[in-house]
Tab-separated table of C-alpha atoms and ligand atoms in Angstrom:
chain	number	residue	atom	x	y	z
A	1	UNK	CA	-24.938	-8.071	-31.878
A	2	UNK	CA	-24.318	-4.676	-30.074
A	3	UNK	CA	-27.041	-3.448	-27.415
A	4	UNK	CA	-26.998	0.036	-29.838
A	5	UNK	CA	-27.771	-2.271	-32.759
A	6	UNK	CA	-30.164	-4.380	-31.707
A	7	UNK	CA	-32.176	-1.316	-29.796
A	8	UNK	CA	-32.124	0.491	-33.492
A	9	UNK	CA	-33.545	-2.456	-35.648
A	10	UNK	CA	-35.802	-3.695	-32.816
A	11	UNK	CA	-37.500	-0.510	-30.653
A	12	UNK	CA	-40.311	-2.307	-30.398
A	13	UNK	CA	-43.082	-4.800	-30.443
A	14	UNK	CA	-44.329	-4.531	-33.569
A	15	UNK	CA	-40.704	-4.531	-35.332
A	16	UNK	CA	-40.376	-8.136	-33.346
A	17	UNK	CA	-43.024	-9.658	-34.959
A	18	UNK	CA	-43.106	-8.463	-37.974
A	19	UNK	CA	-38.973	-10.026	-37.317
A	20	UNK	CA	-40.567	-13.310	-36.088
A	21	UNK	CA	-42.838	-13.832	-39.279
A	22	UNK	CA	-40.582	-13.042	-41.959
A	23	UNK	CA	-37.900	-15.321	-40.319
A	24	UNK	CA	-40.993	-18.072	-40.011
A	25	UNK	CA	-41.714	-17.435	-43.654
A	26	UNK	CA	-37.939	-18.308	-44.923
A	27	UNK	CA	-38.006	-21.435	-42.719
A	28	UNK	CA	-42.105	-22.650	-43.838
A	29	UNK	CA	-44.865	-23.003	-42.007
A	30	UNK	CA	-46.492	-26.309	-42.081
A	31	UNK	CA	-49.967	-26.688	-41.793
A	32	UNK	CA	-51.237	-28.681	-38.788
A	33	UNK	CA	-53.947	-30.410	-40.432
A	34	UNK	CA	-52.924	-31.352	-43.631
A	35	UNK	CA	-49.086	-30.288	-44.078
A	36	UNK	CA	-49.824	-28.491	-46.673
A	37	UNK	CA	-46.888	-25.377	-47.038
A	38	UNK	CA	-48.481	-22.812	-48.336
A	39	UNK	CA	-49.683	-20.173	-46.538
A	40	UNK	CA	-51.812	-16.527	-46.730
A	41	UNK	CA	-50.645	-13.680	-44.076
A	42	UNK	CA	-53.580	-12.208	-42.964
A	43	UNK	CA	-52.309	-8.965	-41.690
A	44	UNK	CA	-55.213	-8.009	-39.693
A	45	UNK	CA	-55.443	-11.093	-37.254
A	46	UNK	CA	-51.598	-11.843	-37.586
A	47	UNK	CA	-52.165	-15.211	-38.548
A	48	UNK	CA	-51.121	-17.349	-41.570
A	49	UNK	CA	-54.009	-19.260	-43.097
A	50	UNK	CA	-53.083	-22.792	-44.703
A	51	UNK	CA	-54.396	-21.824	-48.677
A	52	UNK	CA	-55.392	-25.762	-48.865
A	53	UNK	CA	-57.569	-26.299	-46.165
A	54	UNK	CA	-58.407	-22.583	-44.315
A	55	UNK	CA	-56.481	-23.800	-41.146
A	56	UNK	CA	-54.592	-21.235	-39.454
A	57	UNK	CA	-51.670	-21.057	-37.646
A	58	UNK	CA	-50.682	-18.322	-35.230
A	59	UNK	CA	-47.459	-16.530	-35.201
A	60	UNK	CA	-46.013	-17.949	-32.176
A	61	UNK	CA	-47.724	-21.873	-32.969
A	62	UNK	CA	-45.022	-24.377	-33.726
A	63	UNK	CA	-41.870	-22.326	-32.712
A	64	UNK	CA	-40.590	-22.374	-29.362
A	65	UNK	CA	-42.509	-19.557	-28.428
A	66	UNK	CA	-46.080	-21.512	-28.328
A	67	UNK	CA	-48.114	-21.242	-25.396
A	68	UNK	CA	-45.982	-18.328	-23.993
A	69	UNK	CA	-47.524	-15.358	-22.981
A	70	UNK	CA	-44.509	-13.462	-22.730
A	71	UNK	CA	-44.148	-10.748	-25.210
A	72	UNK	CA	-42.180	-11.199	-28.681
A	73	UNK	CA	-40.339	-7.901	-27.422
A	74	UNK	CA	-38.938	-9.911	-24.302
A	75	UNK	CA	-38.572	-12.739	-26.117
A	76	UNK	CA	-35.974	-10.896	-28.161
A	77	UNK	CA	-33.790	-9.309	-25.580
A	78	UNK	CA	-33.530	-12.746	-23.983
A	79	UNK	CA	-31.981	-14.137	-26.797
A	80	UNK	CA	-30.208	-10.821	-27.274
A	81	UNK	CA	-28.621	-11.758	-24.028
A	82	UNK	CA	-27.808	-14.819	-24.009
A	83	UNK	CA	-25.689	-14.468	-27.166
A	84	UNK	CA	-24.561	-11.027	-27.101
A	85	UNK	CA	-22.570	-12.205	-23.584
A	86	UNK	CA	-20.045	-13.777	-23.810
A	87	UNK	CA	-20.386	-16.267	-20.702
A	88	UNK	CA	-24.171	-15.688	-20.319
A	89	UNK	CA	-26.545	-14.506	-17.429
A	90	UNK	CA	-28.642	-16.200	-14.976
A	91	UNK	CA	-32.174	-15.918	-15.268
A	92	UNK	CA	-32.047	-13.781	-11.759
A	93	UNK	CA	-30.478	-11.176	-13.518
A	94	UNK	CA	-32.394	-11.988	-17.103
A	95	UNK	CA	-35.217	-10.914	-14.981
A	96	UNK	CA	-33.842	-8.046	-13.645
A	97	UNK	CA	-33.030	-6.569	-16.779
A	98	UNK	CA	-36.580	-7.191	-18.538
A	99	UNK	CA	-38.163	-5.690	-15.373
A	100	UNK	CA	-40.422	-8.753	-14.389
A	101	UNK	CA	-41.944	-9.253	-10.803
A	102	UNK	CA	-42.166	-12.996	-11.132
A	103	UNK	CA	-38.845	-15.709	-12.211
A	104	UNK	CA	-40.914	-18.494	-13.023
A	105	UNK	CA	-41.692	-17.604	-16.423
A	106	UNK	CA	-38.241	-15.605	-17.098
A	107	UNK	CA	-36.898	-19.039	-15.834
A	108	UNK	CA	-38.941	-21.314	-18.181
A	109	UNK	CA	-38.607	-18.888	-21.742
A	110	UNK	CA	-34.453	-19.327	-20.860
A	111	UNK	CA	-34.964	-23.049	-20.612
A	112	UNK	CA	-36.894	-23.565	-23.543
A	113	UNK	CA	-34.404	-21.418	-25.418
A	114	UNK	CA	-31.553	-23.718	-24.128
A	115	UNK	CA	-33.094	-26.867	-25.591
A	116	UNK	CA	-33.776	-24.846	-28.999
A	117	UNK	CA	-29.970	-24.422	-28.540
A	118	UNK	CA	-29.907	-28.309	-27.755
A	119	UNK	CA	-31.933	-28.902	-30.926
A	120	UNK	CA	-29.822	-27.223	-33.561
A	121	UNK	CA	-26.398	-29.304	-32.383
A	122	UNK	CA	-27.758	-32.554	-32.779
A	123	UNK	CA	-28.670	-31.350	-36.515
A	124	UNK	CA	-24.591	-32.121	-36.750
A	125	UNK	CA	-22.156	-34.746	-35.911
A	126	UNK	CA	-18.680	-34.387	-35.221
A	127	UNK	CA	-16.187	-36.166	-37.634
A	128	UNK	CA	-12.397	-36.012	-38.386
A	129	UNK	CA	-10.453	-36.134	-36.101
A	130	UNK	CA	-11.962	-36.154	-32.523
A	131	UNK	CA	-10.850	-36.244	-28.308
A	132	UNK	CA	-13.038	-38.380	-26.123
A	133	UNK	CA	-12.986	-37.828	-22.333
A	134	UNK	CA	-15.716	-38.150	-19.721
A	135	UNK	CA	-15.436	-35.087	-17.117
A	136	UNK	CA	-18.234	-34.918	-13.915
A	137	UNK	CA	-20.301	-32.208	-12.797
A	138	UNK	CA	-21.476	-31.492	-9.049
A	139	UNK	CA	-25.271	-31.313	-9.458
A	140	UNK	CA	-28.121	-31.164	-6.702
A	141	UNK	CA	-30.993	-34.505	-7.222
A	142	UNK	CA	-33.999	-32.980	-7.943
A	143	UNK	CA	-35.827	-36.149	-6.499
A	144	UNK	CA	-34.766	-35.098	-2.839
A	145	UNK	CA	-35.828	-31.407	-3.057
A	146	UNK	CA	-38.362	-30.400	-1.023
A	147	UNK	CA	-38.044	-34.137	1.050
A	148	UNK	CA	-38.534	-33.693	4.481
A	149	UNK	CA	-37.112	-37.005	5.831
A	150	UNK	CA	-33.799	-36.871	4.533
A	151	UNK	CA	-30.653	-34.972	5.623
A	152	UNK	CA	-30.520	-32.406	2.956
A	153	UNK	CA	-29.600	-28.293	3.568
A	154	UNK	CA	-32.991	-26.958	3.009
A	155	UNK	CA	-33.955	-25.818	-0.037
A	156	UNK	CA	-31.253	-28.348	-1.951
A	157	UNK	CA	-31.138	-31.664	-2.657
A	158	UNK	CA	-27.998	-33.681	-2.176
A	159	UNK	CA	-24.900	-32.758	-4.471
A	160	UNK	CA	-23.554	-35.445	-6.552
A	161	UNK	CA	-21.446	-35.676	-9.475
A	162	UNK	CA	-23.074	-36.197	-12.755
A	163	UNK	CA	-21.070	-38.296	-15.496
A	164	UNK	CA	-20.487	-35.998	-18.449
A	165	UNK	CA	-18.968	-37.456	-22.014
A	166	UNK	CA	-17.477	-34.642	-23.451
A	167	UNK	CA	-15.742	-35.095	-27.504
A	168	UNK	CA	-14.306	-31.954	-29.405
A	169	UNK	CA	-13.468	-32.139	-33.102
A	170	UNK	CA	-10.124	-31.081	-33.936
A	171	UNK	CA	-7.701	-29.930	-36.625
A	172	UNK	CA	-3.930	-30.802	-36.868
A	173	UNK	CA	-1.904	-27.846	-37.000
A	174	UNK	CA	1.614	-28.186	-38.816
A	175	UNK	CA	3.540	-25.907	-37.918
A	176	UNK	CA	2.031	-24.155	-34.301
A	177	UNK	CA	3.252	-20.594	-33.911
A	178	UNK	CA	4.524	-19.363	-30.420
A	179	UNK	CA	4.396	-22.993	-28.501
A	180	UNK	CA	1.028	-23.374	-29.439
A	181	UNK	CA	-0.992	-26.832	-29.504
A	182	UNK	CA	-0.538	-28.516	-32.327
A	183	UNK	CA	-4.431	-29.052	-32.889
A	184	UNK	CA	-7.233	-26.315	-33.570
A	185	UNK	CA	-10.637	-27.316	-32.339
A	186	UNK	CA	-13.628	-26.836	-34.229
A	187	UNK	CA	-16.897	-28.309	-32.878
A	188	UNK	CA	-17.590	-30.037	-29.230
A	189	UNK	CA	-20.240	-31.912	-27.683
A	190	UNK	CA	-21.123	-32.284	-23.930
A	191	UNK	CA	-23.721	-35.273	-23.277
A	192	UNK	CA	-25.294	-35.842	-19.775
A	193	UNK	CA	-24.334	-39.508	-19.139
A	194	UNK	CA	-26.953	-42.347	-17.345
A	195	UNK	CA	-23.824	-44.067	-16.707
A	196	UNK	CA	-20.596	-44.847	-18.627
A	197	UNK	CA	-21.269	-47.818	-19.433
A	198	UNK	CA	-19.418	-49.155	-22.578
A	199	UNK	CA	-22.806	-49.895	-24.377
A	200	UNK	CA	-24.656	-46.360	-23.293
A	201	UNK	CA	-21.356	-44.963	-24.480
A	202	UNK	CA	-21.334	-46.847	-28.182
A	203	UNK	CA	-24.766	-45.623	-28.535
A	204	UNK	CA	-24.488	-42.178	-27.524
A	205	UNK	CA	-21.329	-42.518	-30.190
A	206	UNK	CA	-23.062	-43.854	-32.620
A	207	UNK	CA	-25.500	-40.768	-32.966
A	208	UNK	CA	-23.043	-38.182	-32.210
A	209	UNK	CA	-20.177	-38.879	-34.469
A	210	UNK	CA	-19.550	-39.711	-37.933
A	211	UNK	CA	-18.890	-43.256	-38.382
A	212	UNK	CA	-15.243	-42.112	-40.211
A	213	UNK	CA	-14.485	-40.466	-37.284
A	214	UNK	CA	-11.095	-41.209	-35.967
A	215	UNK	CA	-11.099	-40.983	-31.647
A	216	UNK	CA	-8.657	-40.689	-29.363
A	217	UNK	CA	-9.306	-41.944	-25.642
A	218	UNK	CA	-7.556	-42.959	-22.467
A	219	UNK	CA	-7.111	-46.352	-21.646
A	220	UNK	CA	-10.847	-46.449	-20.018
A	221	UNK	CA	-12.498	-50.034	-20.003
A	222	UNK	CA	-15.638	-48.465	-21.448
A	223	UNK	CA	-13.817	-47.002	-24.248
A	224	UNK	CA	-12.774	-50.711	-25.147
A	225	UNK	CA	-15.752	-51.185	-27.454
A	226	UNK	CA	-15.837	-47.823	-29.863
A	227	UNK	CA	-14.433	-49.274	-32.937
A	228	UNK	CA	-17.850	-50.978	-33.237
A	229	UNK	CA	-19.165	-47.550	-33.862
A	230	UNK	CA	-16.354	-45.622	-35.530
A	231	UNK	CA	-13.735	-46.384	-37.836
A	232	UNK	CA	-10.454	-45.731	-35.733
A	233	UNK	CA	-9.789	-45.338	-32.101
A	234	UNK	CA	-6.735	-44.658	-30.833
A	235	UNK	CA	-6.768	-45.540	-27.140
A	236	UNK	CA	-3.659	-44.867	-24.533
A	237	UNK	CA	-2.643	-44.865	-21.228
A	238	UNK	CA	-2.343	-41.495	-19.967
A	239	UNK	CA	-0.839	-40.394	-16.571
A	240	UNK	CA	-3.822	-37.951	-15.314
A	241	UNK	CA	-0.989	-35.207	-15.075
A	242	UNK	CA	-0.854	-35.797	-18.418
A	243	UNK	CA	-4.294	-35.504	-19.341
A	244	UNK	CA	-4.413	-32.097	-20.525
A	245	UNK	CA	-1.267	-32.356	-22.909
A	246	UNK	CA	-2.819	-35.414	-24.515
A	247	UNK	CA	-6.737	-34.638	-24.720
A	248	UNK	CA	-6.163	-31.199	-24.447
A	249	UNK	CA	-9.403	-29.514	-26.086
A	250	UNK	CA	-11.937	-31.802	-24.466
A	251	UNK	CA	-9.929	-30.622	-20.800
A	252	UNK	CA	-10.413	-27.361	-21.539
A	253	UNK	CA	-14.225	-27.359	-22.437
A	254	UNK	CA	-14.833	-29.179	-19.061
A	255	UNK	CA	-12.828	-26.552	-16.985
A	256	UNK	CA	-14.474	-24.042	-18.987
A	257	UNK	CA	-17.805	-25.333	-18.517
A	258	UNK	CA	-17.668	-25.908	-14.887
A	259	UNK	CA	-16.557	-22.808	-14.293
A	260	UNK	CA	-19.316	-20.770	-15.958
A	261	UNK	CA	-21.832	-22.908	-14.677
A	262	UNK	CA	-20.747	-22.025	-11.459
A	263	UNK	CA	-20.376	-18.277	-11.728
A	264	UNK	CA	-23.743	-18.455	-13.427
A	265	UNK	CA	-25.754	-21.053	-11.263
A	266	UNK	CA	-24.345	-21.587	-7.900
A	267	UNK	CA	-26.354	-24.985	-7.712
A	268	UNK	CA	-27.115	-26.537	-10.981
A	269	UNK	CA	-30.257	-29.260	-10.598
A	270	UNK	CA	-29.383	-32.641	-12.879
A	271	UNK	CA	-32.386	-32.312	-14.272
A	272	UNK	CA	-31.199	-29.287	-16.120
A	273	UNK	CA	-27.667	-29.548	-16.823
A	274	UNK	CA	-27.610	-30.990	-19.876
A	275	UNK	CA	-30.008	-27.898	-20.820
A	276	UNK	CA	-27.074	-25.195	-19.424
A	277	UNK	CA	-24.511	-27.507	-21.212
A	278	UNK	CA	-26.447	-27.180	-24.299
A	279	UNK	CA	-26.112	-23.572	-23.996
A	280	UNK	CA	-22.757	-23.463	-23.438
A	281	UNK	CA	-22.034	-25.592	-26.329
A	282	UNK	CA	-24.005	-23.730	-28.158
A	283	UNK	CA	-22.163	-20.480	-27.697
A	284	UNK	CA	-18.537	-22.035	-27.606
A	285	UNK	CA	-19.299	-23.817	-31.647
A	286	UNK	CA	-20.111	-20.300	-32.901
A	287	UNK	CA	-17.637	-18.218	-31.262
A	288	UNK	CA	-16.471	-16.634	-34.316
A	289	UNK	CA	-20.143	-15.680	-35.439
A	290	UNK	CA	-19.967	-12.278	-33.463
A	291	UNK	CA	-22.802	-10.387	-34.173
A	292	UNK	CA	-24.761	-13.387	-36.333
A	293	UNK	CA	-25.502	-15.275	-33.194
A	294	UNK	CA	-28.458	-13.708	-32.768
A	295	UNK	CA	-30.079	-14.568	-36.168
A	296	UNK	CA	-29.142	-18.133	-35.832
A	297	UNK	CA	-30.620	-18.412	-32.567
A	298	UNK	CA	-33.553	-16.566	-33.633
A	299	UNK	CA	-33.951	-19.368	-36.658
A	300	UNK	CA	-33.034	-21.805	-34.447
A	301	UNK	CA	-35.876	-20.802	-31.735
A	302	UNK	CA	-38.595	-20.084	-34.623
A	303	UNK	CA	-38.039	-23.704	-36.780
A	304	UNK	CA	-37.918	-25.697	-33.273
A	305	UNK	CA	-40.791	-27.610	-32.724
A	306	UNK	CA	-41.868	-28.913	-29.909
A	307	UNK	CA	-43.758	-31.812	-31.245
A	308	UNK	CA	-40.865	-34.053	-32.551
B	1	LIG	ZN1	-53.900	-27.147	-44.350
């Protein structure tokens, strides 16, 4: 969505809410007490009122928005920004643009909004025909920030690189135009990894992909055990020079990737990075939506729940 359009159909607080309730109203409320779904609007309080049992639910209770104090109004631009841009914006400069003295809670509202983002993909799962590569990230340990006793710069913890499976759904293409690849991608996923162990890997798998799925892999030992999970997996020995020609999407989303989270994050703590991948995934499986993203991720932000 433009900045002229979303300034026109949202100049202010009221047209945010009033937004926020009829989008809550498509998804349902549920009531808290006895999950019943129908609801009054009482327009004076702003509240919806449960017509089985009187309980009442606020406009901001349930949705990703509970507990924030923030206003719906900044609420909105952040998402407005973080989907109208192409490669995002760091919550230094979200701040900056919404005019707030203090990061923390500019910080928090784009976090929670990343695992919203989180949420929605793992409503899918890939199938077809998918690559399968594990890429790693450079991350800082939380656990040593802020420890005197250890040899860290100050203010950081110690870098080190976090394991990162990585699978993008793809389309054959018959006859590719101007040297082009001879697959189309469609829809990726980018999991932060424990380890790679073969079993962590299977499971991970097993709720990320259609069991029909058909995978292709290098010769990895942990790769060895898919077809327990999936139907077909095509495993081969590739040269890493090779790498990119054979698994080309999934090499592509990992350069990508590292590179925005770079230009966006300087120093990316593991604790969060599977909540910046999230957004990044996010973004890069509805790049064709152009001006819809920010209705999705509105929907997305208003039926998340953070009580699952
Ligand atoms: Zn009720």
């Amino acid at each position: 969505m433009k900045l002229i359009d979303f300034s026109k159909q949202f100049p202010d607080e009221q047209s945010c809410r009033d937004y926020f309730r009829e989008q809550r109203q498509k998804e349902g409320i549920t009531c808290k007490n006895c999950k019943g779904t129908s609801h009054y609007w009482m327009k004076t309080i702003e509240q919806f009122q449960c017509k089985t049992c009187r309980t009442r639910t606020t406009l901001r209770s349930g949705t990703v928005m509970e507990s924030s104090n923030l206003s719906f109004s900044d609420w909105f631009t952040a998402m407005h920004l973080m989907t109208a841009t192409k490669k995002g914006i760091s919550a230094k400069e979200m701040q900056r643009q919404l005019g707030f003295k203090r990061y923390e809670p500019i910080w928090f509202m784009m976090q929670k909004i990343r695992v919203a983002m989180g949420a929605r993909d793992e409503r899918y799962e890939l199938s077809g025909f998918t690559e399968m590569d594990e890429g790693y990230f450079t991350t800082v340990e939380s656990a040593t920030v802020g420890e005197k006793n250890k040899k860290v710069k100050r203010g950081r913890g110690s870098e080190k690189q976090t394991p990162v499976l990585v699978m993008a759904q793809t389309e054959y293409v018959e006859n590719p135009k101007n040297h082009k690849q001879h697959s189309r991608c469609k829809f990726f996923k980018m999991k932060v990894m424990p380890n790679l162990e073969s079993k962590t890997i299977n499971m991970l798998v097993k709720d990320s992909l259609n069991p029909a799925t058909e995978v292709k892999t290098d010769s990895f030992s942990s790769y060895k055990r898919l077809n327990e999970v999936i139907n077909q997996h095509v495993s081969k020995v590739i040269p890493p020079k090779q790498a990119g020609i054979e698994l080309p999407w999934v090499h592509i989303a990992i350069s990508n990737a590292k590179k925005n989270l770079l230009n966006n994050f300087h120093h990316v703590d593991d604790t969060y990075l599977q909540n910046y991948l999230d957004e990044f995934t996010y973004r890069l499986n509805r790049r064709y939506f152009g001006g819809k993203l920010f209705g999705r991720l509105l929907i997305a932000c208003v039926s998340f729940c953070w009580i699952i």
